[in-house]
Structures are given as C-alpha cells and as structure tokens.
PDB file of C-alpha atoms in Angstrom:
ATOM      1  CA  MET A   1      11.510   7.825  15.222  1.00 52.00           C
ATOM      2  CA  LEU A   2       9.985   4.539  16.307  1.00 52.00           C
ATOM      3  CA  ASP A   3      12.313   1.858  17.641  1.00 52.00           C
ATOM      4  CA  PRO A   4      11.600  -1.243  15.497  1.00 46.00           C
ATOM      5  CA  ARG A   5      12.363  -3.441  18.522  1.00 43.00           C
ATOM      6  CA  SER A   6       9.715  -1.776  20.654  1.00 52.00           C
ATOM      7  CA  GLU A   7       6.588  -3.804  21.465  1.00 56.00           C
ATOM      8  CA  ILE A   8       4.584  -0.646  22.150  1.00 66.00           C
ATOM      9  CA  TYR A   9       2.483   0.454  19.198  1.00 79.00           C
ATOM     10  CA  PRO A  10       2.484   4.194  18.519  1.00 89.00           C
ATOM     11  CA  SER A  11      -0.593   6.373  18.581  1.00 93.00           C
ATOM     12  CA  ILE A  12      -1.061   7.514  14.982  1.00 95.00           C
ATOM     13  CA  GLU A  13      -3.279  10.406  14.030  1.00 95.00           C
ATOM     14  CA  TYR A  14      -4.130  11.727  10.569  1.00 96.00           C
ATOM     15  CA  ARG A  15      -4.448  15.355   9.533  1.00 96.00           C
ATOM     16  CA  PRO A  16      -4.131  17.578   6.464  1.00 96.00           C
ATOM     17  CA  ILE A  17      -0.578  18.417   5.446  1.00 97.00           C
ATOM     18  CA  GLN A  18       0.247  22.015   6.381  1.00 96.00           C
ATOM     19  CA  PRO A  19       2.932  24.621   5.564  1.00 97.00           C
ATOM     20  CA  SER A  20       5.009  23.665   8.624  1.00 95.00           C
ATOM     21  CA  ASP A  21       5.446  20.179   7.080  1.00 97.00           C
ATOM     22  CA  LEU A  22       7.341  21.479   4.052  1.00 97.00           C
ATOM     23  CA  GLU A  23      10.876  20.539   5.108  1.00 96.00           C
ATOM     24  CA  VAL A  24       9.968  17.102   6.444  1.00 96.00           C
ATOM     25  CA  LEU A  25       7.783  16.317   3.428  1.00 97.00           C
ATOM     26  CA  GLU A  26      10.666  17.076   1.070  1.00 96.00           C
ATOM     27  CA  LYS A  27      13.042  14.992   3.193  1.00 95.00           C
ATOM     28  CA  ILE A  28      10.763  11.945   3.223  1.00 95.00           C
ATOM     29  CA  HIS A  29      10.176  12.091  -0.526  1.00 94.00           C
ATOM     30  CA  LEU A  30      13.908  12.293  -1.087  1.00 92.00           C
ATOM     31  CA  SER A  31      14.561   9.280   1.167  1.00 91.00           C
ATOM     32  CA  LEU A  32      11.733   7.107  -0.169  1.00 85.00           C
ATOM     33  CA  PHE A  33      11.731   7.836  -3.878  1.00 77.00           C
ATOM     34  CA  PRO A  34      14.731   7.785  -6.240  1.00 60.00           C
ATOM     35  CA  ILE A  35      13.503  10.809  -8.162  1.00 69.00           C
ATOM     36  CA  ARG A  36      13.705  14.492  -7.336  1.00 78.00           C
ATOM     37  CA  TYR A  37      10.548  16.552  -7.111  1.00 88.00           C
ATOM     38  CA  GLU A  38      10.548  20.232  -7.921  1.00 93.00           C
ATOM     39  CA  ARG A  39       9.943  22.522  -4.969  1.00 95.00           C
ATOM     40  CA  GLU A  40       6.789  23.813  -6.624  1.00 96.00           C
ATOM     41  CA  PHE A  41       5.196  20.412  -6.064  1.00 96.00           C
ATOM     42  CA  PHE A  42       5.841  20.531  -2.312  1.00 97.00           C
ATOM     43  CA  LEU A  43       4.654  24.111  -2.063  1.00 97.00           C
ATOM     44  CA  ASN A  44       1.434  23.128  -3.806  1.00 97.00           C
ATOM     45  CA  VAL A  45       0.979  20.213  -1.393  1.00 98.00           C
ATOM     46  CA  VAL A  46       1.507  22.125   1.861  1.00 97.00           C
ATOM     47  CA  ASN A  47      -0.562  25.099   0.680  1.00 97.00           C
ATOM     48  CA  GLY A  48      -3.340  23.012  -0.833  1.00 96.00           C
ATOM     49  CA  HIS A  49      -2.958  24.516  -4.289  1.00 96.00           C
ATOM     50  CA  GLY A  50      -4.734  21.977  -6.475  1.00 96.00           C
ATOM     51  CA  ILE A  51      -3.606  19.074  -4.278  1.00 97.00           C
ATOM     52  CA  ILE A  52      -5.510  17.377  -1.451  1.00 97.00           C
ATOM     53  CA  SER A  53      -3.275  15.620   1.054  1.00 98.00           C
ATOM     54  CA  TRP A  54      -3.191  13.817   4.382  1.00 98.00           C
ATOM     55  CA  GLY A  55      -0.324  13.256   6.774  1.00 98.00           C
ATOM     56  CA  ALA A  56       0.238  10.704   9.528  1.00 97.00           C
ATOM     57  CA  VAL A  57       1.897  11.752  12.808  1.00 96.00           C
ATOM     58  CA  ASP A  58       2.945   9.787  15.896  1.00 95.00           C
ATOM     59  CA  THR A  59       1.355  11.625  18.835  1.00 93.00           C
ATOM     60  CA  SER A  60       2.774   9.134  21.335  1.00 91.00           C
ATOM     61  CA  ARG A  61       6.279  10.538  20.887  1.00 87.00           C
ATOM     62  CA  SER A  62       7.521  12.432  23.904  1.00 81.00           C
ATOM     63  CA  ASP A  63       9.919  14.639  21.983  1.00 80.00           C
ATOM     64  CA  GLU A  64       9.180  17.709  19.875  1.00 79.00           C
ATOM     65  CA  GLY A  65       8.611  15.489  16.851  1.00 80.00           C
ATOM     66  CA  ARG A  66       5.167  14.288  17.985  1.00 87.00           C
ATOM     67  CA  ASP A  67       3.611  16.348  15.170  1.00 91.00           C
ATOM     68  CA  GLU A  68       6.225  15.420  12.583  1.00 94.00           C
ATOM     69  CA  LEU A  69       5.092  13.596   9.452  1.00 96.00           C
ATOM     70  CA  ILE A  70       5.827   9.870   9.330  1.00 96.00           C
ATOM     71  CA  GLY A  71       3.546   9.128   6.374  1.00 97.00           C
ATOM     72  CA  PHE A  72       1.563  10.935   3.688  1.00 98.00           C
ATOM     73  CA  VAL A  73      -0.666  10.637   0.661  1.00 98.00           C
ATOM     74  CA  THR A  74      -1.144  13.330  -1.979  1.00 97.00           C
ATOM     75  CA  THR A  75      -4.048  13.436  -4.424  1.00 98.00           C
ATOM     76  CA  ARG A  76      -5.598  15.609  -7.089  1.00 97.00           C
ATOM     77  CA  MET A  77      -9.236  15.924  -8.151  1.00 97.00           C
ATOM     78  CA  ILE A  78      -9.626  15.756 -11.929  1.00 95.00           C
ATOM     79  CA  ALA A  79     -12.523  15.711 -14.362  1.00 94.00           C
ATOM     80  CA  ALA A  80     -13.495  12.183 -15.372  1.00 91.00           C
ATOM     81  CA  LYS A  81     -13.521  13.273 -19.026  1.00 89.00           C
ATOM     82  CA  ASP A  82      -9.829  14.185 -18.742  1.00 89.00           C
ATOM     83  CA  SER A  83      -8.785  10.775 -17.405  1.00 88.00           C
ATOM     84  CA  GLU A  84      -7.808   7.570 -19.201  1.00 84.00           C
ATOM     85  CA  ILE A  85     -10.930   5.858 -17.868  1.00 84.00           C
ATOM     86  CA  GLU A  86     -13.625   8.259 -19.038  1.00 83.00           C
ATOM     87  CA  ASP A  87     -15.118   5.439 -21.126  1.00 82.00           C
ATOM     88  CA  LEU A  88     -15.987   3.569 -17.916  1.00 80.00           C
ATOM     89  CA  PHE A  89     -18.476   6.313 -17.091  1.00 72.00           C
ATOM     90  CA  ARG A  90     -20.157   6.780 -20.469  1.00 63.00           C
ATOM     91  CA  TYR A  91     -23.214   4.942 -19.171  1.00 56.00           C
ATOM     92  CA  ASN A  92     -23.794   7.959 -16.899  1.00 56.00           C
ATOM     93  CA  TYR A  93     -23.017  10.862 -19.206  1.00 54.00           C
ATOM     94  CA  SER A  94     -26.146  12.691 -18.135  1.00 58.00           C
ATOM     95  CA  HIS A  95     -23.712  14.139 -15.569  1.00 63.00           C
ATOM     96  CA  LYS A  96     -21.042  16.027 -17.496  1.00 70.00           C
ATOM     97  CA  ASP A  97     -19.205  17.205 -14.387  1.00 88.00           C
ATOM     98  CA  LEU A  98     -18.158  13.831 -12.974  1.00 93.00           C
ATOM     99  CA  THR A  99     -14.800  13.849 -11.197  1.00 95.00           C
ATOM    100  CA  LEU A 100     -12.204  11.349  -9.978  1.00 96.00           C
ATOM    101  CA  LEU A 101      -9.645  11.583  -7.189  1.00 97.00           C
ATOM    102  CA  TYR A 102      -6.181  10.607  -8.443  1.00 97.00           C
ATOM    103  CA  ILE A 103      -3.492   9.376  -6.037  1.00 97.00           C
ATOM    104  CA  LEU A 104      -0.177  11.101  -6.781  1.00 94.00           C
ATOM    105  CA  THR A 105       2.193   9.858  -4.058  1.00 93.00           C
ATOM    106  CA  LEU A 106       1.887   7.576  -1.039  1.00 95.00           C
ATOM    107  CA  GLY A 107       4.658   6.819   1.433  1.00 94.00           C
ATOM    108  CA  VAL A 108       5.510   5.780   4.990  1.00 95.00           C
ATOM    109  CA  VAL A 109       8.949   6.104   6.595  1.00 95.00           C
ATOM    110  CA  ASP A 110      10.842   2.855   7.126  1.00 92.00           C
ATOM    111  CA  SER A 111      10.522   2.588  10.902  1.00 92.00           C
ATOM    112  CA  TYR A 112       6.724   2.881  10.765  1.00 94.00           C
ATOM    113  CA  ARG A 113       6.087   0.234   8.110  1.00 91.00           C
ATOM    114  CA  ASN A 114       3.648  -2.667   8.593  1.00 92.00           C
ATOM    115  CA  LEU A 115       1.492  -0.770  11.085  1.00 94.00           C
ATOM    116  CA  GLY A 116      -1.430  -0.196   8.719  1.00 95.00           C
ATOM    117  CA  ILE A 117      -0.562   3.460   8.169  1.00 97.00           C
ATOM    118  CA  ALA A 118      -0.623   3.292   4.356  1.00 97.00           C
ATOM    119  CA  SER A 119      -4.014   1.532   4.511  1.00 97.00           C
ATOM    120  CA  SER A 120      -5.383   4.218   6.833  1.00 97.00           C
ATOM    121  CA  LEU A 121      -4.136   6.979   4.542  1.00 98.00           C
ATOM    122  CA  VAL A 122      -5.836   5.396   1.536  1.00 98.00           C
ATOM    123  CA  ARG A 123      -9.044   5.056   3.563  1.00 97.00           C
ATOM    124  CA  GLU A 124      -8.883   8.803   4.221  1.00 97.00           C
ATOM    125  CA  VAL A 125      -8.670   9.339   0.472  1.00 98.00           C
ATOM    126  CA  ILE A 126     -11.663   7.079  -0.168  1.00 98.00           C
ATOM    127  CA  LYS A 127     -13.705   8.777   2.559  1.00 97.00           C
ATOM    128  CA  HIS A 128     -13.021  12.191   1.051  1.00 97.00           C
ATOM    129  CA  ALA A 129     -13.893  11.015  -2.458  1.00 97.00           C
ATOM    130  CA  ALA A 130     -17.194   9.605  -1.168  1.00 97.00           C
ATOM    131  CA  SER A 131     -18.011  12.970   0.429  1.00 97.00           C
ATOM    132  CA  VAL A 132     -17.858  14.732  -2.962  1.00 96.00           C
ATOM    133  CA  SER A 133     -21.232  14.135  -4.601  1.00 94.00           C
ATOM    134  CA  ASN A 134     -20.023  14.201  -8.216  1.00 94.00           C
ATOM    135  CA  CYS A 135     -16.901  12.093  -7.562  1.00 95.00           C
ATOM    136  CA  ARG A 136     -17.180   8.541  -8.870  1.00 94.00           C
ATOM    137  CA  GLY A 137     -13.917   6.973  -7.824  1.00 95.00           C
ATOM    138  CA  VAL A 138     -10.305   6.978  -6.665  1.00 97.00           C
ATOM    139  CA  TYR A 139      -7.751   5.767  -9.181  1.00 96.00           C
ATOM    140  CA  LEU A 140      -4.013   5.364  -9.689  1.00 95.00           C
ATOM    141  CA  HIS A 141      -1.359   3.627 -11.767  1.00 94.00           C
ATOM    142  CA  VAL A 142       0.988   0.861 -10.683  1.00 91.00           C
ATOM    143  CA  ILE A 143       3.915  -0.299 -12.793  1.00 88.00           C
ATOM    144  CA  SER A 144       3.376  -3.884 -13.945  1.00 91.00           C
ATOM    145  CA  TYR A 145       6.297  -5.419 -12.040  1.00 90.00           C
ATOM    146  CA  ASN A 146       5.424  -3.821  -8.691  1.00 89.00           C
ATOM    147  CA  GLN A 147       3.755  -6.847  -7.121  1.00 94.00           C
ATOM    148  CA  PRO A 148       3.784  -5.482  -3.534  1.00 92.00           C
ATOM    149  CA  ALA A 149       1.840  -2.400  -4.687  1.00 91.00           C
ATOM    150  CA  ILE A 150      -0.546  -4.535  -6.754  1.00 95.00           C
ATOM    151  CA  ASN A 151      -1.221  -6.758  -3.743  1.00 96.00           C
ATOM    152  CA  PHE A 152      -1.702  -3.709  -1.521  1.00 96.00           C
ATOM    153  CA  TYR A 153      -4.369  -2.100  -3.687  1.00 97.00           C
ATOM    154  CA  LYS A 154      -6.159  -5.403  -4.235  1.00 96.00           C
ATOM    155  CA  LYS A 155      -6.258  -5.806  -0.456  1.00 96.00           C
ATOM    156  CA  MET A 156      -7.799  -2.328  -0.283  1.00 97.00           C
ATOM    157  CA  LEU A 157     -10.515  -3.585  -2.693  1.00 96.00           C
ATOM    158  CA  PHE A 158      -9.429  -1.498  -5.660  1.00 97.00           C
ATOM    159  CA  LYS A 159     -10.584  -2.974  -8.984  1.00 95.00           C
ATOM    160  CA  LEU A 160      -8.234  -3.630 -11.864  1.00 95.00           C
ATOM    161  CA  ALA A 161      -9.642  -1.534 -14.706  1.00 93.00           C
ATOM    162  CA  ARG A 162      -7.081  -2.162 -17.433  1.00 92.00           C
ATOM    163  CA  ARG A 163      -3.475  -2.651 -18.420  1.00 93.00           C
ATOM    164  CA  LEU A 164      -1.840   0.199 -20.322  1.00 92.00           C
ATOM    165  CA  PRO A 165       0.992  -0.942 -22.628  1.00 94.00           C
ATOM    166  CA  MET A 166       4.222   1.068 -22.538  1.00 93.00           C
ATOM    167  CA  PHE A 167       2.691   3.591 -20.149  1.00 89.00           C
ATOM    168  CA  TYR A 168       5.869   4.367 -18.232  1.00 87.00           C
ATOM    169  CA  TYR A 169       9.167   5.540 -19.648  1.00 85.00           C
ATOM    170  CA  ILE A 170      11.917   5.186 -17.052  1.00 81.00           C
ATOM    171  CA  ARG A 171      15.603   5.577 -17.779  1.00 81.00           C
ATOM    172  CA  GLY A 172      15.195   4.820 -21.451  1.00 88.00           C
ATOM    173  CA  GLN A 173      12.912   1.797 -21.052  1.00 89.00           C
ATOM    174  CA  HIS A 174       9.143   1.350 -21.425  1.00 92.00           C
ATOM    175  CA  TYR A 175       6.999  -0.433 -18.852  1.00 92.00           C
ATOM    176  CA  ASP A 176       3.324  -1.374 -18.772  1.00 94.00           C
ATOM    177  CA  SER A 177       0.986  -0.028 -16.122  1.00 93.00           C
ATOM    178  CA  TYR A 178      -1.990  -1.436 -14.251  1.00 95.00           C
ATOM    179  CA  LEU A 179      -4.774   1.047 -13.602  1.00 95.00           C
ATOM    180  CA  PHE A 180      -6.727   0.463 -10.378  1.00 96.00           C
ATOM    181  CA  VAL A 181     -10.027   2.105  -9.411  1.00 96.00           C
ATOM    182  CA  TYR A 182     -12.051   2.251  -6.206  1.00 97.00           C
ATOM    183  CA  TYR A 183     -15.607   3.277  -7.085  1.00 95.00           C
ATOM    184  CA  VAL A 184     -17.683   5.586  -4.865  1.00 95.00           C
ATOM    185  CA  ASN A 185     -21.099   7.274  -5.055  1.00 92.00           C
ATOM    186  CA  GLY A 186     -22.569   4.742  -7.448  1.00 87.00           C
ATOM    187  CA  GLY A 187     -19.602   4.595  -9.774  1.00 83.00           C
ATOM    188  CA  ARG A 188     -19.105   1.155 -11.260  1.00 74.00           C
ATOM    189  CA  THR A 189     -17.389  -0.716 -14.043  1.00 62.00           C
ATOM    190  CA  PRO A 190     -19.862  -1.174 -16.927  1.00 56.00           C
ATOM    191  CA  CYS A 191     -18.457  -4.649 -17.548  1.00 54.00           C
ATOM    192  CA  SER A 192     -16.942  -6.124 -14.396  1.00 47.00           C
ATOM    193  CA  PRO A 193     -15.602  -9.331 -16.059  1.00 47.00           C
ATOM    194  CA  LEU A 194     -13.021  -7.106 -17.771  1.00 46.00           C
ATOM    195  CA  SER A 195     -10.773  -7.512 -14.771  1.00 45.00           C
ATOM    196  CA  HIS A 196     -10.429 -11.199 -15.582  1.00 45.00           C
ATOM    197  CA  LEU A 197      -9.184 -10.381 -19.066  1.00 47.00           C
ATOM    198  CA  HIS A 198      -6.629  -7.891 -17.837  1.00 44.00           C
ATOM    199  CA  CYS A 199      -5.299 -10.556 -15.497  1.00 44.00           C
ATOM    200  CA  GLY A 200      -4.783 -12.776 -18.531  1.00 45.00           C
ATOM    201  CA  HIS A 201      -7.592 -15.334 -18.095  1.00 42.00           C
ATOM    202  CA  LEU A 202     -11.291 -15.813 -18.710  1.00 44.00           C
ATOM    203  CA  PRO A 203     -13.848 -16.779 -16.048  1.00 45.00           C
ATOM    204  CA  PRO A 204     -15.493 -20.219 -16.391  1.00 44.00           C
ATOM    205  CA  TYR A 205     -18.214 -20.419 -19.003  1.00 45.00           C
ATOM    206  CA  GLY A 206     -21.623 -20.108 -17.394  1.00 44.00           C
ATOM    207  CA  THR A 207     -20.377 -18.009 -14.496  1.00 41.00           C
ATOM    208  CA  PHE A 208     -22.003 -14.906 -15.971  1.00 43.00           C
ATOM    209  CA  GLY A 209     -25.148 -14.271 -17.967  1.00 46.00           C
ATOM    210  CA  VAL A 210     -25.430 -13.930 -21.739  1.00 46.00           C
ATOM    211  CA  ALA A 211     -24.889 -10.164 -21.655  1.00 44.00           C
ATOM    212  CA  SER A 212     -21.761 -10.580 -19.569  1.00 48.00           C
ATOM    213  CA  ARG A 213     -20.406 -13.265 -21.898  1.00 55.00           C
ATOM    214  CA  GLU A 214     -20.945 -10.943 -24.865  1.00 56.00           C
ATOM    215  CA  CYS A 215     -19.131  -8.220 -22.968  1.00 54.00           C
ATOM    216  CA  ILE A 216     -16.253 -10.593 -22.275  1.00 56.00           C
ATOM    217  CA  ILE A 217     -15.999 -11.437 -25.977  1.00 63.00           C
ATOM    218  CA  ARG A 218     -15.932  -7.752 -26.907  1.00 60.00           C
ATOM    219  CA  ALA A 219     -13.311  -7.069 -24.266  1.00 59.00           C
ATOM    220  CA  PHE A 220     -11.237 -10.022 -25.471  1.00 63.00           C
ATOM    221  CA  LEU A 221     -11.267  -8.710 -29.028  1.00 65.00           C
ATOM    222  CA  LYS A 222     -10.361  -5.249 -27.746  1.00 61.00           C
ATOM    223  CA  MET A 223      -7.461  -6.745 -25.812  1.00 62.00           C
ATOM    224  CA  LEU A 224      -6.158  -8.437 -28.975  1.00 66.00           C
ATOM    225  CA  VAL A 225      -6.395  -5.170 -30.899  1.00 54.00           C
ATOM    226  CA  ASN A 226      -4.569  -3.334 -28.109  1.00 57.00           C
ATOM    227  CA  LYS A 227      -1.791  -5.908 -28.156  1.00 58.00           C
ATOM    228  CA  PHE A 228      -1.460  -5.531 -31.925  1.00 59.00           C
ATOM    229  CA  TRP A 229      -1.261  -1.759 -31.728  1.00 53.00           C
ATOM    230  CA  SER A 230       1.161  -1.848 -28.827  1.00 50.00           C
ATOM    231  CA  LYS A 231       3.579  -3.822 -30.998  1.00 53.00           C
ATOM    232  CA  GLU A 232       3.230  -1.270 -33.754  1.00 49.00           C
ATOM    233  CA  GLU A 233       3.487   1.720 -31.445  1.00 45.00           C
ATOM    234  CA  LYS A 234       6.932   3.265 -31.650  1.00 43.00           C
ATOM    235  CA  SER A 235       6.301   6.562 -29.961  1.00 45.00           C
ATOM    236  CA  ILE A 236       5.713   7.174 -26.272  1.00 40.00           C
ATOM    237  CA  PRO A 237       1.953   7.175 -25.499  1.00 42.00           C
ATOM    238  CA  ARG A 238       0.329  10.487 -24.690  1.00 39.00           C
ATOM    239  CA  TRP A 239      -0.261   9.617 -21.043  1.00 40.00           C
ATOM    240  CA  SER A 240       3.282   8.392 -20.515  1.00 37.00           C
ATOM    241  CA  ARG A 241       4.409  11.941 -21.193  1.00 35.00           C
ATOM    242  CA  CYS A 242       2.071  13.455 -18.637  1.00 37.00           C
ATOM    243  CA  LYS A 243       3.980  15.129 -15.823  1.00 35.00           C
ATOM    244  CA  GLU A 244       1.148  14.707 -13.338  1.00 35.00           C
ATOM    245  CA  SER A 245       0.550  10.962 -13.299  1.00 36.00           C
ATOM    246  CA  THR A 246       3.140   9.552 -10.937  1.00 41.00           C
ATOM    247  CA  THR A 247       2.227   7.200  -8.098  1.00 45.00           C
ATOM    248  CA  LEU A 248       4.922   5.748  -5.886  1.00 43.00           C
ATOM    249  CA  LEU A 249       4.693   3.055  -3.250  1.00 46.00           C
ATOM    250  CA  ALA A 250       7.709   1.689  -1.435  1.00 38.00           C
ATOM    251  CA  SER A 251       7.956  -2.084  -1.084  1.00 35.00           C
ATOM    252  CA  GLN A 252       6.706  -3.325   2.268  1.00 34.00           C
ATOM    253  CA  ASN A 253       9.001  -6.339   2.487  1.00 36.00           C
ATOM    254  CA  ASN A 254      12.409  -4.904   1.737  1.00 33.00           C
ATOM    255  CA  ASN A 255      14.324  -1.674   1.506  1.00 30.00           C
ATOM    256  CA  LYS A 256      14.102  -1.399  -2.259  1.00 30.00           C
ATOM    257  CA  ARG A 257      12.100   1.563  -3.474  1.00 30.00           C
ATOM    258  CA  ILE A 258       9.715   0.625  -6.246  1.00 35.00           C
ATOM    259  CA  ILE A 259       8.803   3.430  -8.644  1.00 42.00           C
ATOM    260  CA  SER A 260       5.325   3.617 -10.082  1.00 38.00           C
ATOM    261  CA  GLY A 261       6.123   6.728 -12.106  1.00 37.00           C
ATOM    262  CA  GLU A 262       6.515   7.230 -15.787  1.00 34.00           C
ATOM    263  CA  ASP A 263       9.669   9.300 -15.914  1.00 36.00           C
ATOM    264  CA  THR A 264      12.472  10.278 -13.570  1.00 32.00           C
ATOM    265  CA  ARG A 265      12.009  13.841 -14.777  1.00 30.00           C
ATOM    266  CA  CYS A 266       8.360  14.097 -13.798  1.00 33.00           C
ATOM    267  CA  HIS A 267       7.294  16.895 -11.465  1.00 30.00           C
ATOM    268  CA  VAL A 268       4.865  14.828  -9.391  1.00 32.00           C
TER     269      VAL A 268
END
C-alpha cells in the first residue's frame, strides 16, 4: 500500500472489476463499511451480472500488488419508471425506455484518500451513462447527516433533487435521505429552483421568471404536504425496504465510516 509520508504520487489507472478481484473487493468492503454484504453481491460485481463497476489500481507499485484494487465504484442500470425520480422525466415520456445509472457503493482504501480517486471513479460512471443513448442521469442517495458525502457530490456537480423523509432504517432508527442526480443526454430537472426548497430556503424574489416562481410555489406547497405526511407516517416507506438502494461513502477527513444505506441487513 501507499506510504502516507511519501511525496511521490502513485500512477492510478481505472479498469472494469474482474473475477480475480473477488477476494480483495470483499476485503475492502469489510474494512470500509460496517455492514456485511452477501457473497452473491460480490459475485455479481466481478462477473458483471446486472452490475457495472470500475476499479482503481496503483500501477506504480513494484510488488505483485500493482494490479490490486485500491478503490471501486459499483452501479446498476435501472428503468427510470422504476426509480423514485420518474416524475422528473414526465416531460419526456415520449420515450418509455428511459434509464438511469444508480450508484450502489463507492470506496477508496485509507492510504489512497485525498488523491482524487473517488472523483475519477465517479467521472467514469458519468462517462458511461452519457454513452448510453437512452440514459438520462446518474443518481444516488446520501443520508442527511453525511455532510462529507453531500459536499463531495455537490463538488462533482450533482443536483439535489429532493429530500426523502425517513428513507433509511438503521439499527432501529429512521433517517432522511438526500437524492442527488447528475443529468446526461439532455436529462434535466423540470423545475430547477426545487433544489433551493430542499435546502430549506427560497431564492430571492425576481431571480426567476413568472413560470419559475409559480413552480416554486407549487414545490413549496408540496414540501409542506410531504412534511405533514411524514409526521403521520408510522410505517417504513416502500423504498426504505428496498435491498438494492445502498450507497456508502467513507468520510474523507477522519477514520469514521459513514453509512449511506437504509439497513444493516441490506444485500447491496
């Protein structure tokens, strides 16, 4: 592994994750994330069964580990109509086969942090999504208290689409989720000022046109309704029970692992 005291930057290359990565991939997940993944998940990743993935390797290493994973990102292509954000694409429903690329897990080993590896991995994801003609975006969930992850995806120019109340259920407690989207191939948010509402404030009056102001008002009313229903909701939301909507990102400024997953029992 990289010596943190070294002033020589490694030579990082990116490639698809392959079957020979199985053992290392499992080991890194176990060290980074405080949840256990079923072996089926790793087998699906390394064999490309329904999961598209990229790995980062340090080719400047002189030992036999020069092709060993030091970072990874796993994703899954899903139909836009099966996602929580299908309503953002209703303006373009002439295309019924629209898809989205969902980020499942993202991680970099401790000794290779702060070298831009996570950013490069996400750029690989975006590039792939843009190469699929019917794909309209890359999206993911971040738990509401995970400020390092929120800052990271904002830096990567992801747009805040909405806040999902009580989305996660972790060790007997509910947590809200932020949903971030990076649009590709002409995908866009029908009402971009929504992001201001989800951040808890309104833009200055006059900043947008009449249509945008009307959209802001509608979004504001929708936000109030959502808050009302979230107080009344006593059961776990449908999406918080989904076993395939976990995104994890380790904090960049300390050794604490921050979970962006809905349940410690989730498969991925």
